[in-house]
XYZ file of C-alpha atoms in Angstrom:
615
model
C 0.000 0.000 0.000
C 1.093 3.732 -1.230
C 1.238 5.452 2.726
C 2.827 8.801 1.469
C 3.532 10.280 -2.572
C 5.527 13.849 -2.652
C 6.172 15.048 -6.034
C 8.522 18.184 -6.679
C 7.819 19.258 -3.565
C 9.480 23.063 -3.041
C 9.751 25.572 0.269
C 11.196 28.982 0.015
C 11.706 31.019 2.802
C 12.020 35.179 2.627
C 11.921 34.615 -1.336
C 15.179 31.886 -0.716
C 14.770 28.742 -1.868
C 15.451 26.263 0.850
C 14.836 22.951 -1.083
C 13.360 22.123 -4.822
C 12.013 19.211 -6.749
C 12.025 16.601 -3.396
C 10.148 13.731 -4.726
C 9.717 9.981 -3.299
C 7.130 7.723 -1.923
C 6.499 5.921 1.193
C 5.566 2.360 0.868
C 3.873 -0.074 3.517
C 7.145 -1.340 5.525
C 9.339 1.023 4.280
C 12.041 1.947 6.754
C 13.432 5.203 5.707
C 15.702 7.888 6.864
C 15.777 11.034 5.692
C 19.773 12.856 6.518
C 21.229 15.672 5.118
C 23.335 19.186 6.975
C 21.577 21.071 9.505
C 19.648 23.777 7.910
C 18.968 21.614 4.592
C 15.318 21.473 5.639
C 14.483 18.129 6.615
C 12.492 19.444 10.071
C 11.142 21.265 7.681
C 9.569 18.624 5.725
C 8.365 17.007 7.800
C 6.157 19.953 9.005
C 4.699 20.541 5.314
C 4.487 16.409 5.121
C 1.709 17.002 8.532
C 0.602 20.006 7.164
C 1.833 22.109 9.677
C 3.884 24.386 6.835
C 2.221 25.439 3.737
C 3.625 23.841 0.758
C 4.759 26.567 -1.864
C 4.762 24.369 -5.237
C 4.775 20.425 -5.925
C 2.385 18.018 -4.170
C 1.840 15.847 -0.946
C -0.541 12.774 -1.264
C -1.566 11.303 1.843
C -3.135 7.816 1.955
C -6.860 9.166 3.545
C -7.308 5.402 5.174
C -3.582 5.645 6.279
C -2.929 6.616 10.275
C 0.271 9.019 10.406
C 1.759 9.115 13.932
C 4.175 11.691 14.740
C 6.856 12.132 17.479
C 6.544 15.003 19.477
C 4.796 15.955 22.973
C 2.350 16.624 21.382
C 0.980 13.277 22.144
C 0.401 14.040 25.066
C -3.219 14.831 25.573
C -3.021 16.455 28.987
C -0.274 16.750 31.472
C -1.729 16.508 34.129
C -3.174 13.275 33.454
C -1.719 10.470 35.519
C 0.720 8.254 32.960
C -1.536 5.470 32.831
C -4.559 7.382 32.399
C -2.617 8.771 29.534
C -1.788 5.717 28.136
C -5.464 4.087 28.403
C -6.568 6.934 26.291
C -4.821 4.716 23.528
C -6.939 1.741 24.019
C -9.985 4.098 24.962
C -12.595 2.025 22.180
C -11.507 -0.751 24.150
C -12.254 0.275 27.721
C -15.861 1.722 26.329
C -16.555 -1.832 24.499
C -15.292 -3.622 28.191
C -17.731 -1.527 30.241
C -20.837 -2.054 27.875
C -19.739 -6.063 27.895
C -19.906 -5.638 31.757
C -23.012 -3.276 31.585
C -24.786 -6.200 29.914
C -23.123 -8.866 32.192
C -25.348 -6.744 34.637
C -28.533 -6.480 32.270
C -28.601 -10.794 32.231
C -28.384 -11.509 35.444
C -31.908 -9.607 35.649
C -32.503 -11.100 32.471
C -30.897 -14.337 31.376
C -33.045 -15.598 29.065
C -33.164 -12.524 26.446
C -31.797 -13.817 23.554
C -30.990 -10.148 22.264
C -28.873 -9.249 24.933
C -27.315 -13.164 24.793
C -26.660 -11.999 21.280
C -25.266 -8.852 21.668
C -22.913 -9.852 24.823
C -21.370 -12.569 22.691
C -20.981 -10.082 20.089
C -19.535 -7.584 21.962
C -17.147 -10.022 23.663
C -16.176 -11.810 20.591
C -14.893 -8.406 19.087
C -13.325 -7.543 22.534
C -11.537 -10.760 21.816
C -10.369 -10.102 18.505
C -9.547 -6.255 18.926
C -6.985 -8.135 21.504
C -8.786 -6.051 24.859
C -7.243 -9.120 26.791
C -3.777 -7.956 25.816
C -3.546 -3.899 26.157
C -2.383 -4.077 29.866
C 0.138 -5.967 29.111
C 1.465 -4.124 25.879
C 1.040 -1.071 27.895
C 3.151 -2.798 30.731
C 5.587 -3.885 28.299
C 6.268 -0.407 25.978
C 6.546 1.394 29.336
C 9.111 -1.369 31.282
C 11.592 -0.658 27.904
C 11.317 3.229 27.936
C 12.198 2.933 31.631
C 8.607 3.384 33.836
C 8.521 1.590 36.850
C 4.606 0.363 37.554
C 5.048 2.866 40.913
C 5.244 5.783 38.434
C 1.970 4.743 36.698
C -0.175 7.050 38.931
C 2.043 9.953 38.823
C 1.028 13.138 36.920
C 2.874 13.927 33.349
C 3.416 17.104 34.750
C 5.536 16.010 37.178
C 8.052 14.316 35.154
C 11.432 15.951 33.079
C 11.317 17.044 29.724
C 12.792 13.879 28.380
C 10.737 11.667 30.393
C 7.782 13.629 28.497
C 8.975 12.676 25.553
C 9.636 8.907 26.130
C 6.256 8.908 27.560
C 5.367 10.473 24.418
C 7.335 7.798 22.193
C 5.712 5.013 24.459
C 2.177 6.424 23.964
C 3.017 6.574 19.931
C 3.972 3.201 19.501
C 1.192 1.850 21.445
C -1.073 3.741 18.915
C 1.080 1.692 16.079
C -0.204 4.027 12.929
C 0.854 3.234 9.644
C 3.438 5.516 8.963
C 5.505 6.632 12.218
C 7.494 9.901 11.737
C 10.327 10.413 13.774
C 12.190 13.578 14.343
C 15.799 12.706 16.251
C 14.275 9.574 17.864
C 17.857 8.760 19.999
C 17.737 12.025 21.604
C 16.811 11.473 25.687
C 17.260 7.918 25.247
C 20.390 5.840 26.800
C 21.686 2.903 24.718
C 19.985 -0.042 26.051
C 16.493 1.823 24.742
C 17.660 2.525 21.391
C 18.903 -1.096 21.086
C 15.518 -2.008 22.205
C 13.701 0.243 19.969
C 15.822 -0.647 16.743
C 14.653 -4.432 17.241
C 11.138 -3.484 17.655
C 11.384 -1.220 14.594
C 12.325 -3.729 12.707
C 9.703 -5.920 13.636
C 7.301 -3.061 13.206
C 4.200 -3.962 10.595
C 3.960 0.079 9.521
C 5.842 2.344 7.264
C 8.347 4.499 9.633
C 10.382 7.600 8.255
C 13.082 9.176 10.389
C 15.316 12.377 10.438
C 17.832 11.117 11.681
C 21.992 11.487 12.276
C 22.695 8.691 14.217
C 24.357 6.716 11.784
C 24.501 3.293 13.651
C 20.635 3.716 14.120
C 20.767 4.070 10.529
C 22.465 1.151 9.290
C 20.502 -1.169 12.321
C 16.768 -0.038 11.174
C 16.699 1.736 7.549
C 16.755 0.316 3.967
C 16.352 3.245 2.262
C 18.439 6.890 2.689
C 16.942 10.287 1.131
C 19.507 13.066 1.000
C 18.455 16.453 0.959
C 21.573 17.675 -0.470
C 22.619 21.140 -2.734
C 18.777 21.793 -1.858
C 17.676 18.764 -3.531
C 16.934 15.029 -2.996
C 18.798 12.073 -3.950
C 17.310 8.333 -3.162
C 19.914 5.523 -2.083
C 18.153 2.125 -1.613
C 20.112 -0.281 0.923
C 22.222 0.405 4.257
C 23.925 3.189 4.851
C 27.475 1.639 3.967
C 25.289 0.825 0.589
C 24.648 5.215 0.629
C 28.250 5.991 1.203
C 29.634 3.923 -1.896
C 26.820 4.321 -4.201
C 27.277 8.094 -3.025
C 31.056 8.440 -4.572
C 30.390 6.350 -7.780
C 27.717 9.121 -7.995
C 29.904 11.805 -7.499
C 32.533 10.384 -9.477
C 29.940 9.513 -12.568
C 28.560 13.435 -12.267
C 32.114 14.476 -11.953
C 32.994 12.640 -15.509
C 29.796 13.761 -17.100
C 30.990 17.673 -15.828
C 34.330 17.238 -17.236
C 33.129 16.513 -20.542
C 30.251 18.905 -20.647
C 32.635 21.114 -19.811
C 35.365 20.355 -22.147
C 32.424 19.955 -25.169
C 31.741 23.526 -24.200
C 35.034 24.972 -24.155
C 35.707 23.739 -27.986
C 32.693 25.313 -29.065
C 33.530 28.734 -27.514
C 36.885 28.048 -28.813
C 35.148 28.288 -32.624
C 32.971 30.709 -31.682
C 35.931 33.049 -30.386
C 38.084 32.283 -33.911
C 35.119 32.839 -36.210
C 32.790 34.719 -34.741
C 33.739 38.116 -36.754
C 34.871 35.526 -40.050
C 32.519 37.013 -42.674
C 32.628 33.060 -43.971
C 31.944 31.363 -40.960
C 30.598 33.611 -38.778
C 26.923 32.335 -39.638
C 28.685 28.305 -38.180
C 29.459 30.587 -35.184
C 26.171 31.897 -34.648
C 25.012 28.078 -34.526
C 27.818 27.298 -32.206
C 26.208 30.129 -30.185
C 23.170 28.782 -29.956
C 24.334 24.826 -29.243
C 25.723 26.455 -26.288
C 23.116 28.449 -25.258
C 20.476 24.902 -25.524
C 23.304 22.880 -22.896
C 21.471 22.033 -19.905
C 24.566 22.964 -17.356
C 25.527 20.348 -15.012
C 26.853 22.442 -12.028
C 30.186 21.461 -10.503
C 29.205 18.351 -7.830
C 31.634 19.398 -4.952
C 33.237 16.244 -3.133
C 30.943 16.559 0.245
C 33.879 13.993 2.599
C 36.870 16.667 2.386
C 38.592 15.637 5.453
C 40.170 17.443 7.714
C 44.429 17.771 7.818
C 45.990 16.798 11.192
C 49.256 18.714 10.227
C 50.095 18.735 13.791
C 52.932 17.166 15.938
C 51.839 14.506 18.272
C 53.309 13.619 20.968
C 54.550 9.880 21.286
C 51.695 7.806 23.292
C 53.264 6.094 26.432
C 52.398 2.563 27.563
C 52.046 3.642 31.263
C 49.242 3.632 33.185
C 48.417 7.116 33.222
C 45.197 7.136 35.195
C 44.453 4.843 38.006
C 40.433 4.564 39.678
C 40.670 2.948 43.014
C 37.465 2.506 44.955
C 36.157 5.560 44.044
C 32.415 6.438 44.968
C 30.965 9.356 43.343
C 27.915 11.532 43.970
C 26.370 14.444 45.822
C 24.597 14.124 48.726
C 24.492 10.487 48.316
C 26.378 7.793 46.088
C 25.146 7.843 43.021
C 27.979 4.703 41.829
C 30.440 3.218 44.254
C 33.185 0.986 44.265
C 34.041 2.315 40.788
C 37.584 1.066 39.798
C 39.764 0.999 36.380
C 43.097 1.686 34.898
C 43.964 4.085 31.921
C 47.060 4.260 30.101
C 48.780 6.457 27.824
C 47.568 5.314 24.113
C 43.990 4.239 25.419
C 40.844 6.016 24.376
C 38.567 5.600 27.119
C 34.443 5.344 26.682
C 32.140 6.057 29.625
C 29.045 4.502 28.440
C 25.842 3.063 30.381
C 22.440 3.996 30.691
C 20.921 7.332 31.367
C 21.181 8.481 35.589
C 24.086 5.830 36.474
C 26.839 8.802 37.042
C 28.362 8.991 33.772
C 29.040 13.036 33.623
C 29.501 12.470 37.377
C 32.502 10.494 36.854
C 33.967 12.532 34.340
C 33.683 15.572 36.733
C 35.508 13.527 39.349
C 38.139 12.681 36.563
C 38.604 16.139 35.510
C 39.201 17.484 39.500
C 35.633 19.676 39.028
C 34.126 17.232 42.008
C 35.414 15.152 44.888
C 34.996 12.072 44.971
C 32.847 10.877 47.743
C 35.807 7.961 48.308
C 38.571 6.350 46.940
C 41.471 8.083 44.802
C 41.821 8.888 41.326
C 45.099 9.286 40.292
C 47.259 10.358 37.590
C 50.941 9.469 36.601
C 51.357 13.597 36.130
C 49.902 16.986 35.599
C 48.027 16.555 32.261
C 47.257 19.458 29.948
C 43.381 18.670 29.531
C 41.377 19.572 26.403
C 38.111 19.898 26.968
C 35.576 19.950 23.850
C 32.882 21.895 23.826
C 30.470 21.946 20.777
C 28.392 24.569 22.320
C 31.245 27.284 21.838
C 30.693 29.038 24.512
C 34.111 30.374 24.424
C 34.079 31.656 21.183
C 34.161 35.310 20.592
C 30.759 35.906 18.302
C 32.183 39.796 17.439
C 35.326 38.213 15.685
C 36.206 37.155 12.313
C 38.032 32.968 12.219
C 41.457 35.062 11.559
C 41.306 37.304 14.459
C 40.014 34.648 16.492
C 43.161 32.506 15.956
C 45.374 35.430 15.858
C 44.518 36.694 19.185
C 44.717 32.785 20.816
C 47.850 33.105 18.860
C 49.395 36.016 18.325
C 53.190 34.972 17.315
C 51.931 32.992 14.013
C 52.468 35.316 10.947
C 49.265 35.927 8.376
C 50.588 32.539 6.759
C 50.639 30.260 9.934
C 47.463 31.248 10.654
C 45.729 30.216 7.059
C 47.431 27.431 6.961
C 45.820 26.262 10.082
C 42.696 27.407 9.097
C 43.262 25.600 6.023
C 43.407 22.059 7.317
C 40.124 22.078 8.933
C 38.725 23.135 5.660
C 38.555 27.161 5.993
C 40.361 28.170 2.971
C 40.914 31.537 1.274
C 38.461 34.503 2.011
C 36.547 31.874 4.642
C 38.626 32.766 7.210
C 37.520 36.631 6.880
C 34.503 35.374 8.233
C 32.434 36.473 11.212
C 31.993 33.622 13.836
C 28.508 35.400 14.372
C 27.132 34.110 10.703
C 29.025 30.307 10.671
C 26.934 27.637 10.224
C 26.855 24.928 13.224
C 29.253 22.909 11.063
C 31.394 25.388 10.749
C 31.293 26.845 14.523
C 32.238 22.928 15.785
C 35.128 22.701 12.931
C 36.942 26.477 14.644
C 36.210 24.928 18.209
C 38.107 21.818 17.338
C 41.169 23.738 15.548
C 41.682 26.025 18.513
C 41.981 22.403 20.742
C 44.212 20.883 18.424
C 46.070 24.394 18.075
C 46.144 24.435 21.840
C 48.417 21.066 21.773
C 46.866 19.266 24.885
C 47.888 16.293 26.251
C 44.416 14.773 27.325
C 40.973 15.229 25.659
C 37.893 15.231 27.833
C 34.443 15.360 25.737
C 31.089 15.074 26.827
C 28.404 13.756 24.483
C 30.955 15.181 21.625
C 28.194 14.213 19.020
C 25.311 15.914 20.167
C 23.023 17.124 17.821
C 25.725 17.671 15.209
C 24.735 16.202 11.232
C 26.222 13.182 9.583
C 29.460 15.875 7.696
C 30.264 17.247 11.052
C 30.085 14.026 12.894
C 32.605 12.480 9.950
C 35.013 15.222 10.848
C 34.842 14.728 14.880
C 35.702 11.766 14.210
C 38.394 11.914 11.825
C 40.115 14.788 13.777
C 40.120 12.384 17.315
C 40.612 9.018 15.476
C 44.131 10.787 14.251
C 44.685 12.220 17.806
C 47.408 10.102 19.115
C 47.081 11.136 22.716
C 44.546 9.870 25.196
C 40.824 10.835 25.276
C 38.486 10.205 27.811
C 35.065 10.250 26.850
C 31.075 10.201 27.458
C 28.866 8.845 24.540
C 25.793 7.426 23.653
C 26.865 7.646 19.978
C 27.464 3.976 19.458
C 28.883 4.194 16.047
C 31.265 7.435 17.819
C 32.090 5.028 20.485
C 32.722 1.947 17.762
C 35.185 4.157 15.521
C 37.296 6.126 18.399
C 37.058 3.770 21.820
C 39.755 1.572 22.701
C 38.729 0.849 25.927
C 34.940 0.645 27.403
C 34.262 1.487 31.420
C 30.382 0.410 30.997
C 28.416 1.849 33.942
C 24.880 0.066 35.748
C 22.862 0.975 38.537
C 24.832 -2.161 40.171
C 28.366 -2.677 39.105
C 31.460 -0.723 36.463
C 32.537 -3.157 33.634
C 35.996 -2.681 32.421
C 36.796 -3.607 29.043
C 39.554 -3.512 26.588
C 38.363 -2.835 22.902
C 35.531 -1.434 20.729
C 31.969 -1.191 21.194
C 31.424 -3.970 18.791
C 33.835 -6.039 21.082
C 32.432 -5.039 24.086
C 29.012 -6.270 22.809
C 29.827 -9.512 21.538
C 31.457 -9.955 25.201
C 28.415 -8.614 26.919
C 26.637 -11.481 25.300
C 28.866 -14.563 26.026
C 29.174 -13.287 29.232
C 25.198 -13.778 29.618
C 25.712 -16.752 27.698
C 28.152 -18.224 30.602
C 26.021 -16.689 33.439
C 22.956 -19.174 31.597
C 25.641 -21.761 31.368
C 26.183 -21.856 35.031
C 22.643 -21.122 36.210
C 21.803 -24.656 34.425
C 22.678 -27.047 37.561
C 19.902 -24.407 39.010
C 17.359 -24.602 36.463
C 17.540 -28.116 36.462
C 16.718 -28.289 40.338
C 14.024 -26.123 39.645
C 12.935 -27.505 36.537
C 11.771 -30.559 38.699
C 10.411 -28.617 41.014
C 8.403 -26.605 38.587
C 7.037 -29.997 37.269
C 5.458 -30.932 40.013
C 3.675 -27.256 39.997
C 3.032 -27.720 36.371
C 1.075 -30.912 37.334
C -0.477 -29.192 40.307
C -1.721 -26.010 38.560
C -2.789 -28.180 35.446
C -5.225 -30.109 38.090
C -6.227 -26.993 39.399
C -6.846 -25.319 36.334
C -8.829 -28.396 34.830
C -11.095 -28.156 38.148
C -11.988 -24.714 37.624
C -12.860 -25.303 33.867
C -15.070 -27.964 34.985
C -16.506 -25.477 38.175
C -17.409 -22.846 35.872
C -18.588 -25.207 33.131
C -21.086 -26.518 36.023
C -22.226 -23.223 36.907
C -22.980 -22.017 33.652
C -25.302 -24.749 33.413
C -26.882 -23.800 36.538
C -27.329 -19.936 35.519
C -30.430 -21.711 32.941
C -32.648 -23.527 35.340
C -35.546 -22.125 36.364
C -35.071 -21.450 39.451
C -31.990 -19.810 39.088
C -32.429 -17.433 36.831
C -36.047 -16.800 38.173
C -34.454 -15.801 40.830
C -32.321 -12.472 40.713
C -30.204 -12.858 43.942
C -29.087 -16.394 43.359
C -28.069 -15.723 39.885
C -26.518 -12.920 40.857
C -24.536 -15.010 43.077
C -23.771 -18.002 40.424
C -22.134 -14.931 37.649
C -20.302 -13.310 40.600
C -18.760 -16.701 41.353
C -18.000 -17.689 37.647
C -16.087 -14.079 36.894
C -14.124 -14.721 40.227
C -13.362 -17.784 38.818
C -12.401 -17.093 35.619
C -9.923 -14.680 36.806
C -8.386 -16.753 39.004
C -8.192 -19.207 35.773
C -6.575 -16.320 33.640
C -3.671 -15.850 36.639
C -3.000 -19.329 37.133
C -2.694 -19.545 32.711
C -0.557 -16.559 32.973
C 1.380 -18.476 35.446
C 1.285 -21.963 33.962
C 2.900 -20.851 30.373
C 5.565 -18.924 32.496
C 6.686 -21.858 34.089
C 6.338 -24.148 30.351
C 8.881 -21.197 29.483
C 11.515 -21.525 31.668
C-alpha cells in the first residue's frame, strides 16, 4: 500500500529557496531515513508532510485510510493526566466496548433468558476478543518497562516528570497507537543505549511504514533500507544500508564528476570556434550556430566532493604505555552515592568510553576525573599533571564579534598571516573563509573552529562530553576523523554507538549495580556482553535443572487446578439456565459473581502456567 507520494515538492523562505524538486514515496514497511546538513530542511519537511507548513509548489498525497503518527509531545493529551490514564486513552474504544460487555453482564443476570442481549454480549465479547482487549495491559506494561517506567510511576502526573521523560512517555504512547506511517524527528535524543537497542529491534519488527530524520548513523544502518539526501537543496534516493549510501554516493559523485568534465570540455571547444570565427565574414553564420548549441546545454553544475577531510598537520606527541590514570574505589555523587566501588586503569595510548544507561553517574565520573568534584571515596590518580582539552560543541568560548582570523590570531598572536591560514586551512577554511564572522558560521562550521583552537592548543588529554550531540552526519565524519588521528589519550562520554565503535579503545560500561571494564571497541564489548550472559545461563543450568523438577510438580499441580476450575465454571454455567436460578435475581446474581471470580483466578494461574512451560 502507497502510505505517502511527494512530487517536486518546493519551500522557500524570505523569497530563498530552501529545497526544490524533493520527490519519493512511502511504501507499507518502508524503513526510511531522511539525513542531510543542519539547515537543509528536513524538520522542515516534515512539518509541510503534517501540514503544519504550507507547501509553496509540488504536491503531498496522503493515503486518507492511512494513520500518520508523529513524534513530538504533542501526544500528550493532557499533562496533568496520571501516565496510565494517559496511556489508556490509547486503548480508549476498548475500555468503552469492556464496560458495555460488563453493563450487559449486569442487564442478564436480571434477564438471562433474552436472547438479544445473549446476542449482543457474545458479540460484543467476541470483538473484545479479537480487537486483543485481553492484551492492552500488558502491551502497555511492556512499551513502558523498555522506555524505563517503573509500575510505581503509573499514577504519577505527566506534569511532574522531566522534559525527556515527556517525551519517552510520548514515544511510548506513539507506539502503542502503532499508525501506519511513524514519523520520527531525532528519535535517539533522551534515550540511553539499552532503549535505542531495544527500539531498533522493535522497529524492525514493526508492521507500519516508519520515516526518520535522523543522524545517528549506527541507528541508521541497524533499522533503515532506504536513505533520502536532501543535499545542494535537492533530494537524492539511495536504496540499501547506509554503507550501501556511502559507496553508491562516490560512484555518484565520481559519474557526475565525468559527465561535468566533458560537458565542460564539449563547451570549451565550441567557444573556442565561436571566439576564432565569430567576426569571419565566412563562418561567422557556423558561429552563430555554435552560439546557440551552447546556449540549448542544460549545465551540469560542478558536484563538490561533500567527505573533504580534515588535515591533522600537527605534531603529536609519542603515546606512552604507562598507566596514566588509576580509579581505586572511588564512589561518586552528591549528597548520596550515586555509583560506588568504581575502579579501572587508563594508560597512555587508550581512548577511554564512559558509556551506560541514562542516571548511572556517567558526567559524574567525568567531573571527578577532571578534579571539578570530589569524589565521595577512593582516589583517582594520575601518573602527572596533564594538559586537559576539553571539547565543547556549544562554543561558549568563542568570541561571536570576531572574524576565524582574528580569532586565531589573538589565541595566537606569534603565528604570521601565513601560519594562521594554513591552520585554518586544514580544517577546511580556505581563502576569504577565514575573513569570516563567527557570528554568521553555520553549526558545522562553529564545531570545525572549536576543534582547531583544541588541536592548536596542543593538549595532552581530551575530555568530551556527548561530543556528538546534535551535530549532522558531515560534522560528525570530521569529529571523528580529527580524534581518530589524535594520538594522545581521550576520555570520553557517549551514547553515539557508532562514535564510540570508531574512536574507543577501551569501554568502562556503567549500571545501577556494578562498572565493567573492558579492553576494545563497542562492537567487542558487545559480543562480550553477550557470552558473558551466555556463561552466566551456562552456570545457572545445575539451578534450572533443580528447579525444573520442582516446577514440574507445579506444572502438574496447577494443570489439576486449572482443569477443576474449567469444569466449576462449566457446572455453573449450566446452573445460571434452570428455572429457578435465573427466576431468581439474587441467586443468579450469586452463580455470575462466582464464575467471573473464577475465571480470573483461571486467567492468573494460565498466565502463570505458560511462564513456568517457558523456563
Amino acid at each position: 500500500m502507497n502510505i505517502l507520494s511527494i512530487s517536486k515538492l518546493q519551500k522557500e523562505f524570505n523569497g530563498e529557496i530552501l529545497f526544490k524538486n524533493i520527490s519519493f514515496e512511502i511504501n507499507s514497511k518502508d524503513k526510511t531515513a531522511v539525513i542531510g546538513k543542519n539547515g537543509t530542511g528536513k524538520s522542515t519537511l516534515l512539518k509541510m508532510i503534517l501540514g503544519d507548513l504550507r507547501i509553496d509548489s509540488g504536491e503531498i498525497h496522503k493515503n486518507s485510510k492511512a494513520v500518520i503518527g508523529y513524534l513530538s509531545q504533542d501526544v500528550i493529551t493532557d499533562k496533568n493526566n496520571s501516565l496510565i490514564t494517559e496511556m489508556n486513552e490509547v486503548f480508549s474504544n476498548l475500555i468503552d466496548l469492556e464496560n458495555k460487555i460488563k453493563d450487559l453482564a449486569a442487564k442478564l443476570v436480571g434477564n438471562p433468558h433474552n436472547e438479544k442481549l445473549l446476542n449482543k454480549y457474545a458479540s460484543l465479547e467476541n470483538l473484545f476478543l479479537t480487537q486483543g482487549g485481553y492484551d492492552y495491559h500488558y502491551k502497555i506494561d511492556l512499551i513502558l518497562s523498555k522506555f524505563g517506567f517503573k509500575k510505581e510511576e503509573y499514577s504519577r502526573s505527566i506534569d511532574t516528570f522531566s522534559g525527556g521523560e515527556k517525551t519517552r512517555i510520548a514515544f511510548a504512547k506513539l507506539l502503542l497507537i502503532n499508525p501506519d506511517l511513524l514519523i520520527l524527528d531525532e528519535p535517539t535524543n533522551h534515550l540511553d543505549i539499552a532503549i535505542i537497542e531495544w527500539l531498533e529491534d522493535y522497529l524492525n519488527k514493526y508492521e507500519g511504514a516508519v520515516l526518520i530524520v535522523t543522524h545517528d548513523k549506527y541507528f541508521i544502518t541497524k533499522v533503515c533500507k532506504k536513505i533520502i539526501e536532501i543535499d545542494h537543496k535537492t533530494s537524492n534516493i539511495y536504496h540499501g544500508s547506509f554503507e550501501n549510501y556511502l559507496e553508491e554516493k562516490v560512484k555518484r559523485y565520481e559519474l557526475l564528476l565525468k559527465s561535468y568534465m566533458r560537458q565542460q570540455k564539449e563547451i570549451a571547444h565550441l567557444q573556442s570556434f565561436v571566439d576564432r570565427f565569430r567576426y569571419n565574414s565566412k563562418r561567422a553564420s557556423i558561429a552563430q550556430d555554435r552560439v546557440k548549441k551552447i546556449n540549448k546545454i542544460v549545465r551540469i553544475d560542478k558536484p563538490t566532493n561533500a567527505s573533504r577531510r580534515v588535515k591533522m598537520a600537527f605534531e603529536n606527541k609519542r603515546a606512552t604505555r604507562d598507566i596514566i590514570l588509576d580509579v581505586n574505589k572511588v564512589s561518586i555523587g552528591y549528597d548520596f552515592p550515586i555509583l560506588s566501588n568504581i575502579n579501572f586503569t587508563m594508560r597512555g595510548y587508550d581512548k577511554l568510553a564512559i558509556i551506560g544507561p541514562n542516571g548511572t553517574g556517567k558526567t559524574t565520573l567525568l567531573k571527578v576525573i577532571e578534579k571539578k568534584l570530589l569524589p565521595l571515596k577512593g582516589k583517582v590518580d594520575f601518573l602527572r599533571e596533564y594538559k586537559i582539552g576539553y571539547f565543547d560543541q556549544n562554543q561558549e568560548n568563542l568570541n561571536y564579534s570576531k572574524t576565524i582570523f582574528e580569532e586565531i590570531h589573538d589565541y595566537y598572536p606569534m603565528y604570521s598571516n601565513k601560519d594562521v591560514r594554513s591552520a585554518a586551512a586544514r580544517f577546511l577554511f580556505t581563502n576569504d573563509d577565514v575573513l569570516k564572522p563567527i557570528s554568521i558560521l553555520s553549526g558545522g562550521e562553529k564545531v570545525r573552529l572549536v576543534l582547531l583552537l583544541l588541536m592548536l592548543s596542543n593538549p595532552d588529554l581530551l575530555v568530551l562530553d556527548e561530543p556528538t550531540n546534535h551535530l549532522d552526519i558531515e560534522t560528525k565524519d570530521i569529529i571523528e576523523d580529527v580524534f581518530d588521528q589524535f594520538s594522545g589519550p581521550i576520555i570520553f562520554v557517549s551514547h553515539d554507538r557508532y562514535f564510540i565503535n570508531k574512536i574507543g579503545t577501551k569501554i568502562v560500561h556503567l549500571s545501577n549495580d556494578r562498572v565493567l571494564e573492558f579492553e576494545g571497541s563497542y562492537e567487542e564489548f558487545k559480543d562480550y556482553s553477550s557470552s558473558l550472559e551466555q556463561k552466566k545461563e551456562k552456570k545457572n543450568k545445575t539451578k534450572i535443572k533443580v528447579k525444573r523438577i520442582n516446577n514440574d510438580k507445579e506444572i502438574k499441580i496447577l494443570e489439576k487446578r486449572i482443569h477443576s476450575i474449567e469444569k466449576e465454571i462449566k457446572n455453573l454455567e449450566i446452573e445460571t439456565y434452570k428455572e429457578d436460578v435465573f427466576t431468581n435475581y439474587q441467586d443468579l446474581n450469586k452463580l455470575t459473581l462466582k464464575i467471573n471470580e473464577l475465571k480470573e483466578e483461571l486467567r492468573i494461574l494460565d498466565a502463570k502456567y505458560y511462564g513456568l512451560l517457558n523456563l
